XYZ file of C-alpha atoms in Angstrom:
669
model
C -34.939 -6.136 5.255
C -34.838 -3.108 7.535
C -33.287 0.318 7.100
C -32.064 1.888 10.332
C -31.659 5.664 10.226
C -29.000 7.479 12.259
C -28.877 11.248 12.770
C -27.120 13.681 15.108
C -30.585 14.749 16.293
C -31.589 11.191 17.159
C -31.643 9.055 20.284
C -30.320 5.546 20.838
C -33.621 4.798 22.581
C -35.509 5.555 19.369
C -36.819 3.019 16.870
C -34.318 3.925 14.151
C -36.906 5.023 11.608
C -36.559 8.100 9.424
C -38.932 9.937 11.772
C -37.258 8.593 14.948
C -33.571 8.045 14.108
C -30.884 6.573 16.311
C -28.105 8.824 17.584
C -25.032 6.592 17.052
C -23.919 4.288 14.311
C -22.709 1.912 17.002
C -26.258 1.432 18.276
C -27.446 0.705 14.737
C -24.619 -1.838 14.427
C -26.040 -3.698 17.418
C -29.411 -3.990 15.687
C -28.565 -4.535 11.994
C -28.935 -8.103 10.698
C -28.188 -9.710 7.300
C -29.876 -7.789 4.509
C -30.316 -4.626 6.591
C -29.024 -1.136 5.826
C -27.756 1.484 8.253
C -28.373 4.871 6.624
C -26.474 7.708 8.300
C -27.507 11.335 7.877
C -25.329 14.439 7.737
C -23.050 15.356 10.597
C -19.926 14.423 12.517
C -20.013 11.161 14.491
C -17.182 10.737 16.958
C -17.202 7.014 17.636
C -15.563 3.694 16.889
C -18.090 1.663 14.914
C -17.686 -2.046 15.717
C -20.047 -4.103 13.559
C -21.574 -6.809 15.715
C -23.404 -8.981 13.196
C -22.168 -10.434 9.912
C -23.870 -10.593 6.577
C -24.483 -14.076 5.231
C -23.513 -13.765 1.563
C -22.767 -11.275 -1.168
C -26.534 -10.804 -1.651
C -27.368 -10.702 2.087
C -24.950 -8.050 3.273
C -25.207 -5.528 6.050
C -24.686 -2.122 4.448
C -23.553 1.040 6.223
C -23.995 4.059 3.978
C -24.088 7.835 4.091
C -27.473 9.155 3.059
C -27.389 10.230 -0.606
C -26.141 13.766 -1.037
C -25.255 14.181 2.653
C -21.760 14.544 4.119
C -21.158 12.158 6.993
C -17.879 12.134 8.910
C -16.959 9.401 11.369
C -13.920 10.380 13.406
C -11.704 8.753 15.962
C -10.963 12.177 17.412
C -12.574 14.583 19.860
C -12.672 18.338 19.574
C -10.842 20.201 22.361
C -11.949 23.721 23.370
C -10.315 23.943 26.795
C -6.959 25.307 25.702
C -5.165 27.636 28.088
C -2.725 30.164 26.640
C 0.789 29.833 28.032
C 3.043 32.134 26.019
C 3.597 33.231 22.449
C 1.964 30.673 20.171
C 1.911 27.872 22.768
C -1.279 26.607 24.371
C -1.931 23.848 26.920
C -4.867 21.462 27.358
C -5.409 18.984 30.171
C -7.500 15.979 29.193
C -8.830 13.408 31.676
C -7.375 9.974 30.979
C -10.879 8.546 31.255
C -11.714 9.969 27.821
C -9.262 7.495 26.240
C -10.479 4.332 27.944
C -7.865 1.580 27.744
C -6.150 3.100 24.662
C -4.366 6.336 25.448
C -2.470 7.132 22.238
C -0.306 9.720 23.988
C 1.100 6.981 26.219
C 1.526 4.418 23.409
C 4.574 4.522 21.143
C 4.803 3.639 17.476
C 6.594 0.330 17.911
C 6.831 -3.177 16.512
C 8.679 -5.493 14.179
C 10.679 -3.841 11.382
C 10.305 -0.348 12.764
C 13.721 1.258 12.215
C 14.833 4.174 14.430
C 17.803 6.184 13.255
C 19.534 5.686 16.618
C 18.940 3.999 19.968
C 18.386 7.351 21.689
C 15.917 8.677 19.087
C 12.645 9.594 20.860
C 9.844 7.321 19.710
C 6.750 8.926 18.274
C 3.402 8.229 19.875
C 0.086 7.121 18.407
C -1.490 10.413 19.410
C -2.095 13.224 16.970
C -3.268 16.836 17.099
C -5.130 18.319 14.114
C -5.540 22.027 13.375
C -8.315 22.735 10.878
C -7.975 19.193 9.537
C -4.171 19.108 9.213
C -1.996 17.082 11.573
C 0.753 18.783 13.540
C 4.241 17.366 14.131
C 5.181 15.715 17.415
C 8.347 16.944 19.134
C 10.349 15.240 21.847
C 10.327 17.849 24.614
C 8.370 20.715 26.099
C 11.165 23.127 25.119
C 10.773 22.263 21.424
C 7.165 23.427 21.521
C 8.368 26.961 22.285
C 11.073 26.865 19.611
C 10.226 24.155 17.061
C 12.974 23.236 14.591
C 12.219 24.386 11.058
C 12.722 21.599 8.545
C 13.502 22.694 5.003
C 14.393 19.122 4.078
C 14.283 15.688 5.623
C 16.291 12.504 5.249
C 14.585 9.993 2.997
C 15.765 6.791 4.608
C 14.929 4.706 1.550
C 17.413 6.594 -0.611
C 19.740 8.142 2.012
C 19.273 11.572 0.447
C 17.698 14.790 1.654
C 14.347 15.650 0.099
C 12.585 19.027 0.382
C 9.769 19.315 2.897
C 6.555 20.077 1.038
C 5.506 22.852 3.454
C 8.323 23.992 5.791
C 5.977 26.352 7.651
C 3.851 23.390 8.667
C 6.792 21.856 10.521
C 6.623 24.807 12.920
C 3.196 23.630 14.133
C 3.995 21.022 16.766
C 2.767 19.286 19.892
C 4.143 17.447 22.896
C 2.306 15.397 25.516
C 2.888 14.081 29.023
C 0.679 11.405 30.555
C 0.062 11.539 34.290
C -1.946 9.247 36.588
C -5.224 11.086 35.964
C -4.572 13.652 33.242
C -2.879 13.846 29.845
C -1.398 17.272 29.191
C -0.841 18.417 25.616
C 1.138 21.504 24.660
C 0.641 22.746 21.108
C 2.244 25.460 19.025
C -0.542 26.404 16.624
C 0.995 29.496 15.067
C -1.310 32.513 14.949
C -4.473 30.459 15.500
C -6.643 30.532 18.605
C -7.245 26.809 19.253
C -10.509 27.494 21.063
C -11.905 29.234 17.981
C -10.257 27.068 15.317
C -11.102 23.399 14.835
C -8.575 21.544 17.004
C -9.036 17.791 17.396
C -7.046 15.070 19.146
C -7.303 11.422 18.249
C -8.569 9.217 21.072
C -9.713 5.955 19.421
C -7.623 3.178 17.930
C -9.966 2.626 14.968
C -12.987 4.210 13.337
C -14.794 1.321 11.602
C -13.393 -2.019 12.672
C -15.016 -5.036 14.385
C -13.475 -6.419 17.548
C -14.534 -9.977 16.673
C -13.362 -12.150 13.795
C -15.687 -13.503 11.127
C -17.900 -10.429 10.713
C -18.380 -11.167 7.023
C -20.087 -9.394 4.122
C -20.147 -5.806 5.308
C -20.403 -2.799 2.973
C -19.143 0.637 4.047
C -20.064 3.381 1.585
C -19.849 7.106 1.184
C -18.315 8.314 4.458
C -15.468 10.531 5.496
C -13.458 8.297 7.860
C -10.647 9.984 9.749
C -8.365 10.334 12.775
C -7.447 6.878 14.046
C -4.705 6.237 16.603
C -3.947 2.858 15.044
C -0.617 1.101 15.704
C 2.306 0.060 13.504
C 1.188 -2.879 11.329
C 3.986 -5.237 10.302
C 3.117 -8.647 8.818
C 4.078 -10.424 12.047
C 1.495 -8.581 14.158
C -2.173 -7.960 14.632
C -2.913 -5.390 11.914
C -5.724 -3.058 12.987
C -6.346 -0.070 10.772
C -8.646 2.915 10.667
C -11.113 0.673 8.821
C -11.048 -3.031 8.026
C -12.719 -6.433 8.385
C -10.454 -7.918 11.099
C -10.003 -11.419 9.673
C -13.239 -11.930 7.765
C -14.587 -12.339 4.249
C -16.359 -10.286 1.665
C -16.190 -6.647 2.771
C -16.840 -3.851 0.280
C -15.257 -0.490 1.177
C -16.286 2.036 -1.465
C -16.661 5.731 -2.234
C -15.142 6.888 1.053
C -12.694 9.662 1.946
C -10.279 7.862 4.301
C -7.482 9.884 5.834
C -5.219 10.601 8.778
C -4.608 7.142 10.144
C -1.577 7.337 12.386
C -0.312 4.186 10.692
C -2.597 2.273 8.290
C -5.901 3.405 6.794
C -7.516 0.314 5.232
C -6.433 -2.956 6.811
C -7.081 -6.288 5.103
C -4.610 -7.868 7.453
C -4.022 -10.677 9.842
C -4.946 -11.192 13.489
C -2.930 -11.672 16.666
C -3.274 -15.432 17.154
C -0.815 -16.185 14.370
C 1.752 -13.873 15.953
C 1.933 -10.369 17.370
C 5.329 -8.621 17.179
C 7.149 -11.582 18.705
C 10.562 -10.463 17.455
C 10.173 -7.103 19.190
C 8.791 -8.686 22.348
C 11.071 -11.745 22.599
C 14.230 -11.065 20.552
C 14.829 -14.816 20.322
C 14.261 -15.392 16.585
C 14.339 -13.164 13.501
C 11.157 -11.490 12.354
C 11.560 -13.467 9.128
C 11.178 -16.721 11.056
C 8.109 -15.482 12.888
C 6.574 -14.390 9.611
C 7.171 -17.833 8.147
C 5.546 -19.390 11.214
C 2.584 -17.019 10.848
C 1.766 -18.485 7.434
C 1.472 -21.997 8.832
C -0.305 -20.826 11.993
C -2.871 -19.033 9.827
C -3.584 -22.238 7.925
C -4.413 -23.938 11.236
C -6.714 -20.995 12.041
C -8.713 -21.490 8.851
C -6.893 -19.254 6.383
C -8.610 -20.291 3.157
C -10.664 -18.780 0.364
C -13.857 -20.090 1.901
C -13.398 -18.028 5.064
C -10.966 -15.164 4.532
C -10.462 -12.368 2.017
C -12.353 -11.659 -1.210
C -12.714 -8.005 -0.198
C -13.288 -5.080 -2.542
C -11.709 -1.664 -1.920
C -12.848 0.701 -4.666
C -13.424 4.332 -5.568
C -11.953 5.634 -2.314
C -9.755 8.654 -1.659
C -7.054 7.461 0.776
C -4.470 9.979 1.941
C -2.285 11.510 4.639
C -1.433 8.420 6.659
C 1.794 7.615 8.484
C 2.478 4.083 7.226
C 0.068 2.580 4.683
C -2.951 3.470 2.606
C -3.922 -0.200 2.296
C -2.172 -2.897 4.328
C -2.680 -6.619 4.632
C -0.917 -9.868 5.368
C -2.839 -13.088 4.689
C -6.248 -11.443 5.077
C -6.041 -9.699 1.699
C -6.194 -12.863 -0.435
C -8.518 -12.957 -3.469
C -9.344 -9.250 -3.092
C -9.702 -6.356 -5.526
C -8.271 -2.891 -4.945
C -9.358 -0.658 -7.784
C -10.154 2.900 -8.864
C -8.765 4.486 -5.697
C -6.652 7.603 -5.348
C -3.884 7.026 -2.797
C -1.420 9.758 -1.911
C 0.744 11.335 0.780
C 1.441 8.098 2.585
C 4.433 8.219 4.986
C 5.517 11.594 3.632
C 5.547 13.353 7.020
C 8.444 10.979 7.757
C 7.910 11.105 11.508
C 8.862 7.427 11.768
C 10.308 4.838 9.428
C 10.368 1.100 8.916
C 10.314 -1.637 6.317
C 6.525 -1.877 6.080
C 5.549 1.364 4.352
C 3.630 1.967 1.127
C 0.543 3.387 -0.502
C -0.389 -0.297 -0.803
C 1.644 -2.805 1.237
C 0.546 -6.427 0.979
C 1.979 -9.778 1.954
C 0.493 -12.965 0.502
C -1.476 -11.095 -2.156
C -2.707 -14.369 -3.642
C -4.968 -13.673 -6.649
C -5.268 -10.010 -5.638
C -6.107 -7.566 -8.433
C -4.755 -4.017 -8.115
C -6.087 -1.988 -11.035
C -6.910 1.529 -12.180
C -5.571 3.219 -9.063
C -3.894 6.627 -9.025
C -0.955 6.353 -6.605
C 1.211 9.423 -6.173
C 3.279 11.415 -3.692
C 3.978 8.398 -1.502
C 7.253 7.260 -0.005
C 6.670 3.964 -1.826
C 3.723 3.509 -4.165
C 3.034 -0.234 -3.956
C 5.029 -2.909 -2.145
C 4.093 -6.560 -2.664
C 6.095 -8.675 -0.255
C 6.107 -12.495 0.069
C 3.720 -14.792 -1.814
C 2.883 -12.459 -4.677
C 1.210 -15.253 -6.602
C -1.649 -14.898 -9.041
C -1.414 -11.153 -8.362
C -2.170 -8.670 -11.118
C -1.126 -5.010 -11.052
C -2.899 -3.507 -14.031
C -3.693 -0.084 -15.515
C -2.487 1.956 -12.540
C -0.887 5.396 -12.710
C 2.161 5.911 -10.466
C 3.997 9.228 -10.320
C 5.884 11.536 -7.954
C 6.563 8.707 -5.522
C 10.022 8.143 -4.114
C 9.657 4.630 -5.538
C 6.753 3.219 -7.540
C 6.574 -0.585 -7.390
C 8.581 -3.038 -5.292
C 7.977 -6.790 -5.430
C 9.959 -8.704 -2.843
C 10.897 -12.360 -2.188
C 8.056 -13.860 -4.229
C 8.050 -16.613 -6.822
C 5.109 -15.678 -9.038
C 3.351 -16.006 -11.257
C 2.377 -12.347 -11.091
C 1.549 -9.845 -13.841
C 2.318 -6.121 -14.020
C 0.607 -4.793 -17.142
C -0.338 -1.505 -18.782
C 0.751 0.738 -15.929
C 2.409 4.138 -15.983
C 5.424 4.059 -13.648
C 6.846 7.557 -13.854
C 8.842 8.054 -10.645
C 12.664 7.991 -10.495
C 12.676 4.395 -9.175
C 9.985 2.696 -11.238
C 10.351 -1.072 -10.724
C 12.258 -3.057 -8.133
C 12.103 -6.812 -8.236
C 13.732 -8.889 -5.533
C 11.543 -11.708 -6.819
C 11.121 -14.120 -9.684
C 8.295 -15.372 -11.871
C 6.865 -12.027 -13.007
C 5.517 -10.732 -16.314
C 5.803 -7.024 -17.172
C 3.622 -6.277 -20.166
C 2.895 -3.001 -21.914
C 4.065 -0.620 -19.204
C 5.584 2.850 -19.500
C 8.674 2.761 -17.278
C 9.993 6.268 -16.722
C 12.668 5.469 -14.131
C 15.039 2.722 -13.110
C 14.603 -1.030 -13.114
C 16.280 -2.815 -10.215
C 16.838 -6.573 -10.116
C 18.255 -8.389 -7.082
C 18.728 -11.947 -5.869
C 17.860 -12.904 -2.276
C 19.575 -16.113 -1.242
C 19.206 -15.820 2.536
C 15.391 -15.836 2.890
C 13.269 -18.715 1.669
C 9.590 -17.828 1.303
C 6.513 -19.937 0.528
C 4.728 -20.535 -2.729
C 1.286 -22.078 -3.087
C -0.909 -24.438 -5.021
C -2.533 -22.510 -7.885
C -5.232 -20.079 -6.686
C -5.101 -21.465 -3.173
C -3.771 -20.735 0.306
C -2.363 -24.268 0.462
C 1.439 -24.086 0.779
C 3.220 -26.077 -1.923
C 6.829 -25.371 -0.953
C 9.298 -22.599 -0.278
C 12.464 -21.325 -1.909
C 15.019 -18.541 -1.978
C 14.987 -15.997 -4.798
C 17.581 -16.701 -7.485
C 16.180 -13.796 -9.509
C 14.960 -13.504 -13.101
C 12.449 -16.040 -14.498
C 10.866 -12.759 -15.650
C 9.092 -11.640 -18.819
C 9.303 -8.124 -20.299
C 7.018 -7.749 -23.305
C 6.031 -4.588 -25.158
C 7.088 -2.046 -22.540
C 8.453 1.449 -23.134
C 11.592 2.261 -21.121
C 12.784 5.845 -20.776
C 16.402 6.432 -19.760
C 18.281 9.294 -18.167
C 20.113 10.495 -21.245
C 22.552 7.667 -21.732
C 24.488 7.127 -18.500
C 23.371 3.691 -17.239
C 25.606 3.957 -14.175
C 23.898 7.099 -12.874
C 21.117 5.991 -10.541
C 21.464 8.847 -8.079
C 18.039 10.216 -8.932
C 16.441 6.966 -7.840
C 18.672 5.626 -5.084
C 20.620 8.518 -3.649
C 24.371 8.776 -2.982
C 26.472 5.868 -4.219
C 23.401 4.129 -5.549
C 22.070 3.581 -2.009
C 24.947 1.200 -1.275
C 23.940 -1.209 -4.019
C 25.996 -4.410 -4.032
C 26.767 -5.183 -7.706
C 27.309 -8.851 -6.878
C 23.600 -9.378 -6.210
C 21.949 -6.234 -7.623
C 21.701 -4.749 -11.088
C 20.013 -1.405 -11.578
C 19.624 0.938 -14.503
C 17.358 2.118 -17.289
C 16.123 -0.824 -19.325
C 16.331 -4.602 -19.344
C 20.109 -4.789 -19.864
C 20.248 -5.579 -16.134
C 19.446 -9.175 -17.178
C 22.427 -9.519 -19.513
C 24.081 -12.902 -19.018
C 20.835 -14.744 -18.316
C 19.586 -17.447 -20.694
C 16.826 -16.475 -23.114
C 14.489 -19.443 -22.520
C 13.581 -22.140 -20.023
C 14.845 -24.756 -22.460
C 18.255 -23.108 -22.539
C 18.284 -22.997 -18.732
C 17.482 -26.727 -18.510
C 20.200 -27.528 -21.028
C 22.673 -25.617 -18.863
C 21.602 -27.658 -15.854
C 21.983 -30.934 -17.755
C 25.457 -29.950 -18.894
C 26.605 -29.712 -15.267
C 25.327 -33.107 -14.092
C 25.892 -34.970 -11.829
C 24.923 -32.633 -8.991
C 21.935 -30.995 -7.377
C 21.826 -27.785 -5.339
C 25.276 -26.726 -6.464
C 24.135 -26.722 -10.102
C 21.150 -24.456 -9.547
C 23.106 -22.016 -7.400
C 25.503 -21.458 -10.268
C 22.955 -21.305 -13.112
C 21.149 -18.059 -13.836
C 17.421 -18.265 -14.419
C 16.007 -17.407 -17.848
C 14.236 -14.282 -19.050
C 11.783 -13.721 -21.891
C 12.283 -10.226 -23.336
C 10.446 -9.170 -26.482
C 9.377 -6.084 -28.382
C 10.248 -3.395 -25.876
C 10.994 0.216 -26.860
C 14.009 2.003 -25.372
C 14.270 5.790 -25.426
C 16.657 8.435 -24.074
C 19.520 6.049 -23.381
C 17.600 3.108 -21.944
C 19.241 -0.150 -23.013
C 17.827 -3.564 -24.021
C 18.654 -7.057 -22.842
C 21.516 -8.283 -25.008
C 19.467 -11.103 -26.571
C 16.103 -9.405 -26.805
C 13.723 -10.377 -29.601
C 12.718 -7.342 -31.718
C 13.699 -4.355 -29.547
C 13.351 -0.776 -30.793
C 16.173 1.447 -29.510
C 16.005 5.168 -30.279
C 17.874 8.242 -29.067
C 14.688 10.294 -28.861
C 13.653 12.047 -25.655
C 9.895 11.560 -25.102
C 9.810 14.238 -22.347
C 7.337 12.251 -20.269
C 5.206 14.326 -17.894
C 2.316 13.277 -15.654
C 0.160 16.113 -14.342
C -3.011 16.365 -12.279
C -5.660 18.900 -13.231
C -7.936 20.870 -10.947
C -10.724 18.368 -11.503
C -8.493 15.467 -10.460
C -8.004 14.144 -13.973
C -4.504 12.810 -14.678
C -2.863 13.624 -18.005
C 0.114 11.884 -19.594
C 2.043 14.150 -21.972
C 4.857 12.848 -24.152
C 6.393 13.153 -27.589
C 7.207 9.968 -29.467
C 9.464 9.535 -32.522
C 8.184 8.557 -35.950
C 9.580 5.021 -35.707
C 7.408 4.287 -32.672
C 4.190 3.924 -34.671
C 5.517 1.181 -36.967
C 6.751 -0.987 -34.095
C 3.809 -3.295 -33.344
C 3.993 -5.949 -30.634
C 1.765 -9.050 -30.508
C -0.577 -9.220 -27.523
C 0.794 -11.674 -24.952
C -1.228 -14.681 -23.814
C -0.941 -17.326 -21.119
C 0.619 -19.672 -23.673
C 3.264 -17.084 -24.634
C 4.446 -16.504 -21.072
C 5.102 -20.119 -20.112
C 5.150 -21.144 -16.469
C 6.692 -19.616 -13.388
C 9.443 -22.071 -12.549
C 9.279 -22.575 -8.782
C 5.498 -22.797 -8.232
C 5.130 -24.513 -11.633
C 2.079 -22.345 -12.371
C 0.751 -20.666 -15.497
C -0.005 -16.974 -15.962
C -3.747 -17.602 -16.055
C -6.757 -15.835 -14.573
C -8.013 -16.416 -10.992
C -10.407 -19.118 -12.204
C -7.504 -21.041 -13.755
C -8.468 -20.285 -17.359
C -5.954 -19.109 -19.983
C -6.101 -15.406 -20.731
C -4.823 -12.753 -23.127
C -3.395 -9.498 -21.858
C -4.932 -7.317 -24.526
C -6.781 -4.570 -22.641
C -4.862 -1.326 -22.303
C -4.841 1.258 -19.510
C -7.900 3.024 -20.939
C -9.891 -0.173 -21.326
C -9.421 -0.441 -25.092
C -8.829 -3.777 -26.778
C -5.414 -3.901 -28.468
C -6.387 -6.439 -31.113
C -3.794 -8.958 -32.235
C -0.916 -6.458 -32.029
C -0.409 -2.860 -30.938
C 2.221 -0.266 -30.205
C 4.325 -0.784 -27.083
C 3.325 0.812 -23.817
C 0.151 1.149 -21.781
C -2.110 3.026 -24.245
C -2.895 1.444 -27.613
C -3.781 4.806 -29.175
C -0.312 6.336 -28.662
C 1.094 7.701 -31.897
C 4.254 9.477 -33.083
C 4.453 13.157 -32.201
C 3.364 15.191 -29.202
C 0.195 14.095 -27.420
C -1.696 14.534 -24.186
C -3.840 11.656 -22.973
C -6.101 11.618 -19.930
C -5.155 8.380 -18.191
C -7.137 8.515 -14.941
C -10.170 10.302 -13.557
C -11.590 10.156 -10.022
C -14.887 8.453 -9.409
C -17.980 10.645 -9.570
C -19.583 8.736 -6.711
């Protein structure tokens, strides 16, 4: 096993030893073989690292790591010091097109399936970006707007159709505009009072920062870097999904202890490749994107989509922030992976473009994926699990100050959401079925919706093998030992979560409010559901369309006007206001503060097990662990064992009265 050293003082003609280091990480990637380590020393490396060789197993990896105690930045940008002053605060730089190669981000628009412009004449944003002292500027649509940029005190949040304050209105005055000619790309930038030739001004020029161009580059570890400034494209599930960093359709990557930021679209990609489809709806307009996504699932199976070849990645202890679309994205390629102990924030909050594929974490086909102990905050949408959320577990995460926290769409389960703090105005949205929500603190609304016009696949247990597909009738859900906090008693007021008129919610298919009462009218067990079906025989499809699916609701606590399911087993309903607050300290530690009533401490809820939760109806699968063994859901957010029974909510040590509990701390590594 060889260690190749890389340093800014090195040469790519050198041997790669500590005494004679290489100059680029890319050269080391050409040399490193299974079991080798590429050790990178302090400095800024402006390159796209494309690993050439794969590791052979979890114990024979190729590891790329920053030298201990040294800060190593790998950037997809170049520094520009050739700015010419035009007038006022506006400067101009002319960049030769040759510096971009075949990927000029100032000529390429953000485009693809499910991108949603506000109007047909809205100027499209480009993949280019300009950074002033590490902060991205805003793109404007004309040269004139550079001289007089519009000040934005608020911006339309297209998820909720309401105006939200801009975090830093002065920042919206710092803008850029580009024109691409035959030989030169000209960028005009309004940089305020700064001199761009003295300040650090960078422009992104590379699509990715750490991403192989070939498939099957397995068992790679990337550790300890700052990874920034990628001009990566929009990544819907029907397209090739390149990110700032990712495996590009491979197995067994470990991405850990990195600071990953400023991807134009997606930072960490665990996504699919182009052979199974690449924005065909946008390019062809002959079939819906839904149909192309369905076809992609079957095409991927023909391309070898299986546990033996794809997925099983680990994304842990990273700081992922300030990206335009996703912190972590992945369709198909994310299967059997773990995403844990990351801080993810400020994803899609510049709101320069919008579409239906945005989130701190946005996964399709998250089969047996574990998402745990992450701190996800200040995102347009915290986590969005879309299609084939099966065997997925969302556990012990802290969500707060997102527009929406958790959205699970058109999936059939089984999936588990346990011991999380969901403290944003819109806490849980399920347009799915077959879920189990256990021991969560739900500080905002719960939204439940049927989807009868899109049938999506479900799978054999713990497998990529497709077992069938179905529409979402809704329910078949379990809510056990959660704490729901209302808005003071008005269940019809959902403005805080969904904007004016409840974001045009259709009451015929959608129920939304504070608490599980949104499932009123549903049977309380699978046996009762089957009896209702039998009572309507003879018949087939018509019976199931008319029969609501069951729910299992037990032992939840409802505070400040939140309301229980009408047939809940052992609810605790109190008028008390817990005054829930989630704050972040200067050291990054996250503190939950709340005040609980005296009755809370005496309300103990048995720990749920696989046997308690039954089976998810459509896939006919148990709520077991990824190995197929029965499990008990008895570990709380802090890692403590809850015993046979405990108080409701995510922390077993919660007690009556006022308390402050540290619920998350960033990794020391």
